[in-house]
Short mmCIF file of C-alpha atoms in Angstrom, two decimals:
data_model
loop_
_atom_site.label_atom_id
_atom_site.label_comp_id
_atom_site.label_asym_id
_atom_site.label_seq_id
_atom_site.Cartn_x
_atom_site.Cartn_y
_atom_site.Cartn_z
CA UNK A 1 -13.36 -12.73 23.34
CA UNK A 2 -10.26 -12.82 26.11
CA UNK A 3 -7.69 -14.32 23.30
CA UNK A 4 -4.12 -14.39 24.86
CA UNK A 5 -2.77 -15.05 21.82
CA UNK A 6 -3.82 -11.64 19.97
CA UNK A 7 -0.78 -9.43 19.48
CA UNK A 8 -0.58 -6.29 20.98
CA UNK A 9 0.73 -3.20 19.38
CA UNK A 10 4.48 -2.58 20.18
CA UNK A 11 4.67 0.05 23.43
CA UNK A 12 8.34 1.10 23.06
CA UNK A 13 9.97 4.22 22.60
CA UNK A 14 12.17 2.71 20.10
CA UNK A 15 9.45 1.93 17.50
CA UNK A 16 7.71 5.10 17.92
CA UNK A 17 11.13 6.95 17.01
CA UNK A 18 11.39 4.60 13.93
CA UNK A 19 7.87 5.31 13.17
CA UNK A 20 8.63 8.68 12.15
CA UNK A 21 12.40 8.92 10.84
CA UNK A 22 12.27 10.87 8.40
CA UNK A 23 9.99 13.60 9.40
CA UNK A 24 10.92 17.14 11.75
CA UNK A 25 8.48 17.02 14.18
CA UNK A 26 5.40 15.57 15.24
CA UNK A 27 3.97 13.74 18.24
CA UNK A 28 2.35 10.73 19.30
CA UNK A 29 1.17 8.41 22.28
CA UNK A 30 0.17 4.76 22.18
CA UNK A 31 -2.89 3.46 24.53
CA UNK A 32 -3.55 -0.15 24.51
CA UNK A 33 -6.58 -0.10 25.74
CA UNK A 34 -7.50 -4.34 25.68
CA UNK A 35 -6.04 -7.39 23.95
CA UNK A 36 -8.46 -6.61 20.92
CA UNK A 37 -8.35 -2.48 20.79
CA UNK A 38 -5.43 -0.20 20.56
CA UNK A 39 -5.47 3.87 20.25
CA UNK A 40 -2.81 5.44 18.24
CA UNK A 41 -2.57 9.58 19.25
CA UNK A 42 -0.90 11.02 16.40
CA UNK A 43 -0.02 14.57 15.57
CA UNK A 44 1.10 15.70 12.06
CA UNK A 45 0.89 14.86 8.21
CA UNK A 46 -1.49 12.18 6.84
CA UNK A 47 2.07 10.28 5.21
CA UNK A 48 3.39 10.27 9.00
CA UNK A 49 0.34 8.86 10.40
CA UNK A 50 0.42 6.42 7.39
CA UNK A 51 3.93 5.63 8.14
CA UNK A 52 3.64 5.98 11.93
CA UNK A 53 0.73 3.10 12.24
CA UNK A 54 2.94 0.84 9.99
CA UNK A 55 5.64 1.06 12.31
CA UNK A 56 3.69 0.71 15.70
CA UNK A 57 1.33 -2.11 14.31
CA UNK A 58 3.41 -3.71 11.32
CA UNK A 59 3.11 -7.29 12.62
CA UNK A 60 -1.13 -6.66 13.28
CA UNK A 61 -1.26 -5.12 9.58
CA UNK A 62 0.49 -8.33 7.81
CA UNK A 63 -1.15 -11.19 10.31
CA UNK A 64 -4.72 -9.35 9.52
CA UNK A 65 -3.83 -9.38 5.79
CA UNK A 66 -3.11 -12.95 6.13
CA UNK A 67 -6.41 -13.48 7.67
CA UNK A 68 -8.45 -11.38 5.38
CA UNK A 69 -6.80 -13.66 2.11
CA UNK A 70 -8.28 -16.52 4.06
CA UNK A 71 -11.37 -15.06 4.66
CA UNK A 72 -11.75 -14.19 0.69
CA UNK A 73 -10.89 -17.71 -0.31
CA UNK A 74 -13.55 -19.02 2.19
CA UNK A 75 -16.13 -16.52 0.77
CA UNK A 76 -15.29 -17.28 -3.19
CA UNK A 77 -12.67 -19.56 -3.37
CA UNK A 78 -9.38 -18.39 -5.36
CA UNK A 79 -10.56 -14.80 -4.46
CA UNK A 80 -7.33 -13.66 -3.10
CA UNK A 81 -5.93 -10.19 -2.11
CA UNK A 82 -2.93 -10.31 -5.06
CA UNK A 83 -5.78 -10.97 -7.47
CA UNK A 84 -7.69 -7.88 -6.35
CA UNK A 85 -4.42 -5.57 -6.25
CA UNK A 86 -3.32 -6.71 -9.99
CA UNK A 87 -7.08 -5.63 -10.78
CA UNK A 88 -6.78 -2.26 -9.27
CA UNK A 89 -3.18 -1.61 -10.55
CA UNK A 90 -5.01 -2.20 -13.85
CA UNK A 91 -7.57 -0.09 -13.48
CA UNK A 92 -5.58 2.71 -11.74
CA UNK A 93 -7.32 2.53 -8.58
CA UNK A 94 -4.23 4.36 -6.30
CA UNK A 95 -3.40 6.37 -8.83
CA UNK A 96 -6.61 7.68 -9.37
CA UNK A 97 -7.02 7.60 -5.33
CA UNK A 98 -3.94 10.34 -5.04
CA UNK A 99 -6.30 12.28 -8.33
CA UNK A 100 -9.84 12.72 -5.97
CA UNK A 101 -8.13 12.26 -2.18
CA UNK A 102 -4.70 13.28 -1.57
CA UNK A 103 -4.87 13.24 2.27
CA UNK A 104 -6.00 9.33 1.82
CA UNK A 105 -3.12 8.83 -0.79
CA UNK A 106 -0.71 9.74 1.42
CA UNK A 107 -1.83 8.22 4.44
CA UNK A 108 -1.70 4.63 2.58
CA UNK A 109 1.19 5.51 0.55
CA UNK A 110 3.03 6.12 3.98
CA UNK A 111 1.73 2.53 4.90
CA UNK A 112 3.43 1.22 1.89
CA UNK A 113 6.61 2.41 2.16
CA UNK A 114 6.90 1.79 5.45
CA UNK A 115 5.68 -1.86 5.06
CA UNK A 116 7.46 -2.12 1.81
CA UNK A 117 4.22 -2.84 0.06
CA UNK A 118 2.22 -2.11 -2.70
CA UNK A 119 -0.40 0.85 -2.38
CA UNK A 120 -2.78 -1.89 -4.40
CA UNK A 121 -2.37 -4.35 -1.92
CA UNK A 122 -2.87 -2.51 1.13
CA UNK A 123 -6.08 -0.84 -0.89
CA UNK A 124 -7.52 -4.09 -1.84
CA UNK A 125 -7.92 -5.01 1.82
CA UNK A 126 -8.96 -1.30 2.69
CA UNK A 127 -11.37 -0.77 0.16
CA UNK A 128 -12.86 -4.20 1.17
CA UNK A 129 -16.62 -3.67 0.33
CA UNK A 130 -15.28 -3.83 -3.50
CA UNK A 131 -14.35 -7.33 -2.57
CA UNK A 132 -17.85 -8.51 -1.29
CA UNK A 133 -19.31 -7.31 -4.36
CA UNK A 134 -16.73 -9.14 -6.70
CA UNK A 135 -17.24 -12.53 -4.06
CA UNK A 136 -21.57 -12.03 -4.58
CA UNK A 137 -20.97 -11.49 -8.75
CA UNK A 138 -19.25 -14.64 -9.35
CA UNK A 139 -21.36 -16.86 -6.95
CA UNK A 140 -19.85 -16.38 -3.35
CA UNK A 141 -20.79 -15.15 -0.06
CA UNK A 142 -22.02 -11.60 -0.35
CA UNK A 143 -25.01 -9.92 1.00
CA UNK A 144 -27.93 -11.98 -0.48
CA UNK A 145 -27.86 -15.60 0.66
CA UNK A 146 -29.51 -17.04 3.08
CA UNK A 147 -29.02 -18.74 6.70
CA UNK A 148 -25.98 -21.19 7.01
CA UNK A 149 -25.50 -23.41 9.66
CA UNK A 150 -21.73 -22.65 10.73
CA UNK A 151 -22.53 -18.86 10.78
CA UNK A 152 -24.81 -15.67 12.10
CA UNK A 153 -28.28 -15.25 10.31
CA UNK A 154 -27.85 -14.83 7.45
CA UNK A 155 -23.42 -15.53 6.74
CA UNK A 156 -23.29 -11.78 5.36
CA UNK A 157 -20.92 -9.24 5.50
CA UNK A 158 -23.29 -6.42 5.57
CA UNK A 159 -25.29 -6.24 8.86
CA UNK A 160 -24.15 -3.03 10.41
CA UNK A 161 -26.75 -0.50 12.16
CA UNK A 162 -26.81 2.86 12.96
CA UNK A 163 -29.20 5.21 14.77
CA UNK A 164 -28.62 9.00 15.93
CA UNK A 165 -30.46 12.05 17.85
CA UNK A 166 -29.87 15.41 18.42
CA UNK A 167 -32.13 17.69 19.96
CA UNK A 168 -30.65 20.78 18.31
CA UNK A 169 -29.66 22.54 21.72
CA UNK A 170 -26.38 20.85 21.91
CA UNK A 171 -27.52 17.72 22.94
CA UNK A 172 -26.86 14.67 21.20
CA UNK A 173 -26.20 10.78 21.01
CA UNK A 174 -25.96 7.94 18.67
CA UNK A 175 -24.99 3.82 18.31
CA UNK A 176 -23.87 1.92 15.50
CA UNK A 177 -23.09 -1.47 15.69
CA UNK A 178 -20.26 -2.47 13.04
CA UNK A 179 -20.99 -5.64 11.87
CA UNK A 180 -18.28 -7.63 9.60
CA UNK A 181 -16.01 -10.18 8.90
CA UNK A 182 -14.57 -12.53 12.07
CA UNK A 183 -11.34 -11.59 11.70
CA UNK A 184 -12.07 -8.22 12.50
CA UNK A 185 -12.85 -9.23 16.27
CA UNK A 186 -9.06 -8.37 17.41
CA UNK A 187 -6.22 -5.55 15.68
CA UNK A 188 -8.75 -2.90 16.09
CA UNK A 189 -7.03 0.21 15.78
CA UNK A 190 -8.92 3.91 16.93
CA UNK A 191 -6.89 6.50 15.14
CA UNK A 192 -6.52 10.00 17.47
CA UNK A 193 -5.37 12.52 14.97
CA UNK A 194 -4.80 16.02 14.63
CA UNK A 195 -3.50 17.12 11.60
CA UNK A 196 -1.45 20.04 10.24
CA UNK A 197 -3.77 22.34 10.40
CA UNK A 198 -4.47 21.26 14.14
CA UNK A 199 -8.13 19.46 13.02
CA UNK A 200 -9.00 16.96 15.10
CA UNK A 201 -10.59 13.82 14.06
CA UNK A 202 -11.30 10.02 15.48
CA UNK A 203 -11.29 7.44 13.18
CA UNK A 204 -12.05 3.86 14.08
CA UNK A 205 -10.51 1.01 12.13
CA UNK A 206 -9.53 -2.58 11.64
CA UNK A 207 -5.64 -2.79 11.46
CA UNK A 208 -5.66 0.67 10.11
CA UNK A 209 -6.73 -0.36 6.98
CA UNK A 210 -10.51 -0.30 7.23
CA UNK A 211 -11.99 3.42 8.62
CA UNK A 212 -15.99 2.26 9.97
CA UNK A 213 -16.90 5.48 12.13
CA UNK A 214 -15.60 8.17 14.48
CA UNK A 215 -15.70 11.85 14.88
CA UNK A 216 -15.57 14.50 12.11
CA UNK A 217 -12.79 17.22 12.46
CA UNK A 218 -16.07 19.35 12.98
CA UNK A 219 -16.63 17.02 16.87
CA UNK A 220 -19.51 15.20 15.18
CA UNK A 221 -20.28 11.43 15.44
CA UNK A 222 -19.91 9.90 11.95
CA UNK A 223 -21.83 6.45 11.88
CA UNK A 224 -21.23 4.62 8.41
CA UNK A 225 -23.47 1.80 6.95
CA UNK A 226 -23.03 -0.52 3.73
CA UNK A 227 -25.35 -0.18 0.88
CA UNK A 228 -25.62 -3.74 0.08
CA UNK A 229 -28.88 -2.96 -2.18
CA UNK A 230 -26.62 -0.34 -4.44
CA UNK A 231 -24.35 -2.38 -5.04
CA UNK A 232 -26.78 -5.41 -5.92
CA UNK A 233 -28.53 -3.09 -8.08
CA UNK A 234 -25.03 -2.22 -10.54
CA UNK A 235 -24.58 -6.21 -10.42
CA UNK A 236 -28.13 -7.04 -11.41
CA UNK A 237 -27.03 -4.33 -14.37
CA UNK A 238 -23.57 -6.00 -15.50
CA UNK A 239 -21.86 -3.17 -14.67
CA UNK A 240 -18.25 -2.90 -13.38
CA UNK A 241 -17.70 -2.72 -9.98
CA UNK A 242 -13.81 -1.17 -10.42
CA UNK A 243 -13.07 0.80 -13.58
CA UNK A 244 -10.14 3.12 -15.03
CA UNK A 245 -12.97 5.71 -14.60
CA UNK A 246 -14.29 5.09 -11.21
CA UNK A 247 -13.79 7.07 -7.88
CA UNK A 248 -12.48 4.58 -5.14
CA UNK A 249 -14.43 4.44 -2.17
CA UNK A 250 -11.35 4.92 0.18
CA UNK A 251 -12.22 8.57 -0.80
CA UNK A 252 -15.24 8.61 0.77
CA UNK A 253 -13.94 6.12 3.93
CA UNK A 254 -11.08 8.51 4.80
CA UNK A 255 -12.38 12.18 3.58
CA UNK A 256 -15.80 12.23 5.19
CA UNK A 257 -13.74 12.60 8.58
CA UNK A 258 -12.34 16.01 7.29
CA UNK A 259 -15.65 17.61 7.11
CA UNK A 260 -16.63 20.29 9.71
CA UNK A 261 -20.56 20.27 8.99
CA UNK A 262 -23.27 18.48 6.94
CA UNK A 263 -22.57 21.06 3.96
CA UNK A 264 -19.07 19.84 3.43
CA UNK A 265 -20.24 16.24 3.94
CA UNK A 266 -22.20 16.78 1.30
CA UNK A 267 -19.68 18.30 -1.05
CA UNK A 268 -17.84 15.82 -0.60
CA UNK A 269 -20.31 12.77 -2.16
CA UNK A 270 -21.19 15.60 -4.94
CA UNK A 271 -17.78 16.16 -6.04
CA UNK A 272 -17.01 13.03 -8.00
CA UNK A 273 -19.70 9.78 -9.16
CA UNK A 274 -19.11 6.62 -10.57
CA UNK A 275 -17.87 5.16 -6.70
CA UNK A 276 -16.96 1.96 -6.59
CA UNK A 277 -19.45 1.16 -3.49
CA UNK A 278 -22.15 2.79 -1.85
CA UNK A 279 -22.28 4.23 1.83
CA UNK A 280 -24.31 5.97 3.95
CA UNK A 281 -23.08 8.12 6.38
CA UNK A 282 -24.90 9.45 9.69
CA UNK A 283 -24.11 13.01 10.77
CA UNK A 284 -25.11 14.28 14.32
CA UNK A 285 -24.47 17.67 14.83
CA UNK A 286 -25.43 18.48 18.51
CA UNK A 287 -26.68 22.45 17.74
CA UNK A 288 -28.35 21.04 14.71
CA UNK A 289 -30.14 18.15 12.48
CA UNK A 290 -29.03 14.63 12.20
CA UNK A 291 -28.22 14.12 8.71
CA UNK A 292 -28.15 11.08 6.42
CA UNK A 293 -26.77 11.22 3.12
CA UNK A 294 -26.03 8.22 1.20
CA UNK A 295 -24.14 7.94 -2.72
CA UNK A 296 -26.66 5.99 -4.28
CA UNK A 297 -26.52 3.63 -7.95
CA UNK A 298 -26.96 5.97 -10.94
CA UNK A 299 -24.49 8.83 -9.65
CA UNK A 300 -27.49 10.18 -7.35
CA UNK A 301 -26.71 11.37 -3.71
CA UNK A 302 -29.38 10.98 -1.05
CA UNK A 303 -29.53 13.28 1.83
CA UNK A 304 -31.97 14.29 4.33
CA UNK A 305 -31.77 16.29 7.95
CA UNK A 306 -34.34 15.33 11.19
CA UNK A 307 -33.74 15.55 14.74
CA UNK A 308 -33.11 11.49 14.67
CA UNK A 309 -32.01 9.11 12.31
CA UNK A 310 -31.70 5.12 11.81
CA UNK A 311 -29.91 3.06 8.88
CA UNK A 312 -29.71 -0.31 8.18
CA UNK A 313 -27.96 -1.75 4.96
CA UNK A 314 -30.01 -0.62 2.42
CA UNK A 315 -30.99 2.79 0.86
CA UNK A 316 -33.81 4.56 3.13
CA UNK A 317 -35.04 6.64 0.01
CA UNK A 318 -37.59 5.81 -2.67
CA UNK A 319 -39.50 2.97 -2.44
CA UNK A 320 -37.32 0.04 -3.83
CA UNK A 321 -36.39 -1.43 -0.61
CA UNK A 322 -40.09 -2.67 -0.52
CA UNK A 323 -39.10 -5.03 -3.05
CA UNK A 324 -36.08 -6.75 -0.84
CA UNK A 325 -36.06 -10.03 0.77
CA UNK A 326 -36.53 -10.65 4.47
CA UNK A 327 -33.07 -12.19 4.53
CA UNK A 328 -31.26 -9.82 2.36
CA UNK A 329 -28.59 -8.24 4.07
CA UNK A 330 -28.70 -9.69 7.76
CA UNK A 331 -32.41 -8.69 7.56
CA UNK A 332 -31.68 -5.27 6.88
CA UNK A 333 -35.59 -4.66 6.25
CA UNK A 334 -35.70 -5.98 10.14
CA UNK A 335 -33.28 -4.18 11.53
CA UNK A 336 -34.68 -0.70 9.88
CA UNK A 337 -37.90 -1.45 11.39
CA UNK A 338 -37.39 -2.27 14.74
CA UNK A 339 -34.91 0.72 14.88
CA UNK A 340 -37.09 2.87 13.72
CA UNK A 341 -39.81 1.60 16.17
CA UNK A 342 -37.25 2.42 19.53
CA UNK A 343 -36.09 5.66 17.96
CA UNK A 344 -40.09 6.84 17.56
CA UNK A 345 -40.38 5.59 21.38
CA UNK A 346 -37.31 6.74 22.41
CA UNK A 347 -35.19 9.04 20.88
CA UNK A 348 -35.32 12.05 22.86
CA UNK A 349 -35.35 10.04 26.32
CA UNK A 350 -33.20 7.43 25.92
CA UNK A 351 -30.53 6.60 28.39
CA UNK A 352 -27.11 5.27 27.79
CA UNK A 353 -28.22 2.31 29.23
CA UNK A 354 -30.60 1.60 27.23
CA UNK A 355 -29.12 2.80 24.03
CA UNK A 356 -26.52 0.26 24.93
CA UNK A 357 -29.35 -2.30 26.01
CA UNK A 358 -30.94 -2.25 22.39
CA UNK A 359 -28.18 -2.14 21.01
CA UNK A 360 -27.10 -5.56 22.13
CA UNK A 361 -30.13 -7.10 21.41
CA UNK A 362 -31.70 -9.24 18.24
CA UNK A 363 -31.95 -8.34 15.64
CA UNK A 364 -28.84 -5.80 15.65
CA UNK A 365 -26.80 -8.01 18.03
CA UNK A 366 -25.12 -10.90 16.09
CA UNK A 367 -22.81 -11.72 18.97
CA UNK A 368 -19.74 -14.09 17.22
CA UNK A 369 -19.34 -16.15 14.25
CA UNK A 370 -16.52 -18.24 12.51
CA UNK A 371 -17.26 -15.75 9.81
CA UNK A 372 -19.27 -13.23 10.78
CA UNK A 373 -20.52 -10.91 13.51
CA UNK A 374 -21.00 -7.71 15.49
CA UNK A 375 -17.49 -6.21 15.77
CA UNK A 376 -18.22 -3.00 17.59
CA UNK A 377 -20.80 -1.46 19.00
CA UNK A 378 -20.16 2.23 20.07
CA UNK A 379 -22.10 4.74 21.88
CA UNK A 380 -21.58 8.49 21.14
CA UNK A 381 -22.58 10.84 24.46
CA UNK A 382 -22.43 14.51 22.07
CA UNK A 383 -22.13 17.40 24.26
CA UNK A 384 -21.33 20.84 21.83
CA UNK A 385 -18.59 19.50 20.02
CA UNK A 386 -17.18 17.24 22.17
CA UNK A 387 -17.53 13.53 21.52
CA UNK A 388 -16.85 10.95 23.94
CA UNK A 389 -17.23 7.19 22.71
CA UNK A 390 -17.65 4.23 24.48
CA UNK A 391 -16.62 1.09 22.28
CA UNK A 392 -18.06 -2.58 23.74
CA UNK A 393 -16.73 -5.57 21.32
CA UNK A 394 -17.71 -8.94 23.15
CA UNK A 395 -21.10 -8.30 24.97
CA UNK A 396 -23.31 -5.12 24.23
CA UNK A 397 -25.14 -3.29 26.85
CA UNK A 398 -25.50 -1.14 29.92
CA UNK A 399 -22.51 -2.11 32.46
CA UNK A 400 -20.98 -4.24 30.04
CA UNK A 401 -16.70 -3.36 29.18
CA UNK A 402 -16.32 -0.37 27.11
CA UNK A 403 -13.29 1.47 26.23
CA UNK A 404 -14.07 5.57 26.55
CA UNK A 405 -12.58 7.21 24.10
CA UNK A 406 -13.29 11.20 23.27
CA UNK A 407 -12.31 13.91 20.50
CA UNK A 408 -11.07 16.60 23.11
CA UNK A 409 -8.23 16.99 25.95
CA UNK A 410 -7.37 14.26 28.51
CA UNK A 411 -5.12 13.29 30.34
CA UNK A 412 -2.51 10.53 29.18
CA UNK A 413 -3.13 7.12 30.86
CA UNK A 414 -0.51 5.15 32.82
CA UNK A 415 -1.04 3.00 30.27
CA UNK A 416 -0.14 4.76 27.34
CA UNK A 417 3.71 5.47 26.18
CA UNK A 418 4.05 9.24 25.28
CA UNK A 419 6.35 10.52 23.13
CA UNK A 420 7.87 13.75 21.47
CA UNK A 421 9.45 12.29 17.70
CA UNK A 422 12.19 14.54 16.03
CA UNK A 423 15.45 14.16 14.48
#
């Protein structure tokens, strides 16, 4: 999608000194890498990369929000962004967010005060798998209907894929295809950062709000997937999907980059239950296993270790996915299988090329939709611990544009704007 009229992230040296008034020292660099894709480099605290992105991408954060409250009212109609804030002021959500995840606290709190928002609001549209599941309880679009004409097969939001190898010698690749909402297709925003305590992590997102993948400060590929069967599962209960005593799933979209190995991965989805959605995340360590693990309905993690994996949106353990429908999900059950299938063929072979190849192919290409569609597709090349990335949004395969993006030193592009931020 060329669209001239997609904003571009501001490349002055005057809003990357506002970006970080307030704070002593840091560091940062801007790359706008297309019309649709941006790359913020950002050195120091979580709260100054919260407050840094605000300033540098302000007018993408506010149009996208505008766009997402469309996009709600479209799926159930008078579900609206305010509405899901007031719910999770009620229910504590932020506060109990700053509780289980301080680093992700701070980072949206420095959103909010640089946006002059509420922590609620920004959370309602980052926490945004919440809001499928509220849209599919009352009768809207979620992730069981079937085919409609003005949209992909089937009009869900859950149709991501992932698939990763590793051959234990310090070789290693994966793919995931993020598959979401339309207006997701432009204000995507890669987040470079290196924190405090000089960890290095990529996170991709959708106007900084929504984290879907990267690199681990431990330089391994993180591929994240949906549980739309979880979550269908508490519904089919009459269960809550937000509570006072729930742990929002921003903790899990913003800690799981902090982890250094599969261990602390899965600390992390042991430490707290009662999420308010259900992931699964693919880890591929390079001198190691791939590793799955997934937070599953019932307070139960999931987590397994092989030299490849493959997800879909649904949970890979047990034997209840048997009983899902063909169209449930974006044909999750399809996607799994024919994954699975080029994985058993070609895991340990593969090429780049065709990686990429697959990749863009039916069933895990959904090319574009009024509503939805395949957002990303990226391609991790894992060499030790060093990750490069090549991210394709419009067309999927080999020679197709990709932005390269990687977790270690490189030079700063002509096309970036550099810059040291102080007092």
């Amino acid at each position: 999608m060329n669209n001239k009229n997609v904003r571009t992230l501001k490349q002055t040296l005057c809003s990357a000194f506002l970006a970080i008034g307030m704070v002593a020292s840091a560091s940062a660099a801007l790359i706008q890498h297309t019309d649709q894709m941006a790359e913020v480099r950002f050195s120091g605290t979580a709260y100054e990369l919260g407050q840094h992105v605000a300033t540098v991408a302000g007018d993408q954060i506010r149009e996208a929000m505008d766009d997402y409250a469309g996009t709600l009212d479209t799926m159930l109609p008078g579900l609206h962004v305010m509405a899901l804030a007031k719910g999770m002021e009620g229910n504590r959500v932020y506060p109990r967010l700053k509780e289980v995840s301080p680093d992700g606290a701070a980072y949206i709190q420095g959103m909010a005060d640089t946006l002059n928002l509420p922590e609620s609001l920004l959370l309602s549209v980052a926490m945004s798998d919440e809001a499928i599941l509220e849209s599919q309880a009352n009768g809207g679009m979620g992730f069981l209907q079937a085919s409609k004409p003005d949209t992909h097969d089937p009009a869900a939001p859950a149709k991501c894929t992932t698939f990763g190898y590793s051959d234990g010698q310090g070789y290693g690749w994966g793919m995931a295809n993020f598959d979401y909402m339309g207006i997701n297709y432009s204000n995507l925003i890669v987040l470079n950062y290196t924190d405090e305590n000089g960890d290095r992590r990529i996170i991709q997102t959708w106007a900084g709000l929504i984290p879907y993948g990267g690199v681990t400060a431990g330089g391994q590929p993180l591929l994240m997937n949906t549980l739309a069967d979880q979550g269908t599962i508490r519904q089919d209960k009459g269960e809550a999907i937000i509570s006072e005593q729930s742990t929002p799933s921003f903790y899990l979209s913003w800690d799981a980059y902090g982890a250094k190995n599969a261990g602390e991965l899965q600390t992390l989805f042991n430490q707290h239950n009662h999420y308010t959605a259900y992931f699964s995340y693919t880890l591929i360590d390079a001198q190691g296993n791939v590793s799955n693990i997934e937070n599953a309905y019932g307070d139960k993690v999931n987590m397994s270790g092989a030299g490849w994996q493959a997800h879909a949106n649904h949970s890979i353990y047990g034997d209840a996915w048997q009983t899902l429908g063909p169209d449930f999900a974006a044909h999750t059950l399809e996607r799994q299988q024919a994954t699975e299938a080029f994985m058993e063929n070609h895991a340990d072979s593969a090429s780049k090329t065709q990686v990429q190849d697959f990749a863009g192919q039916k069933p895990l290409w959904k090319g574009r939709g009024k509503m939805m569609g395949t957002v990303t597709a990226t391609y991790f090349s894992v060499k030790g611990k060093q990750v490069d990335m090549y991210i394709q949004t419009d067309a999927v395969g080999g020679g197709q544009h990709e932005v390269h993006i990687r977790n270690y030193d490189q030079p700063v592009s002509s096309a970036a704007t550099p810059v040291t931020l102080s007092h």
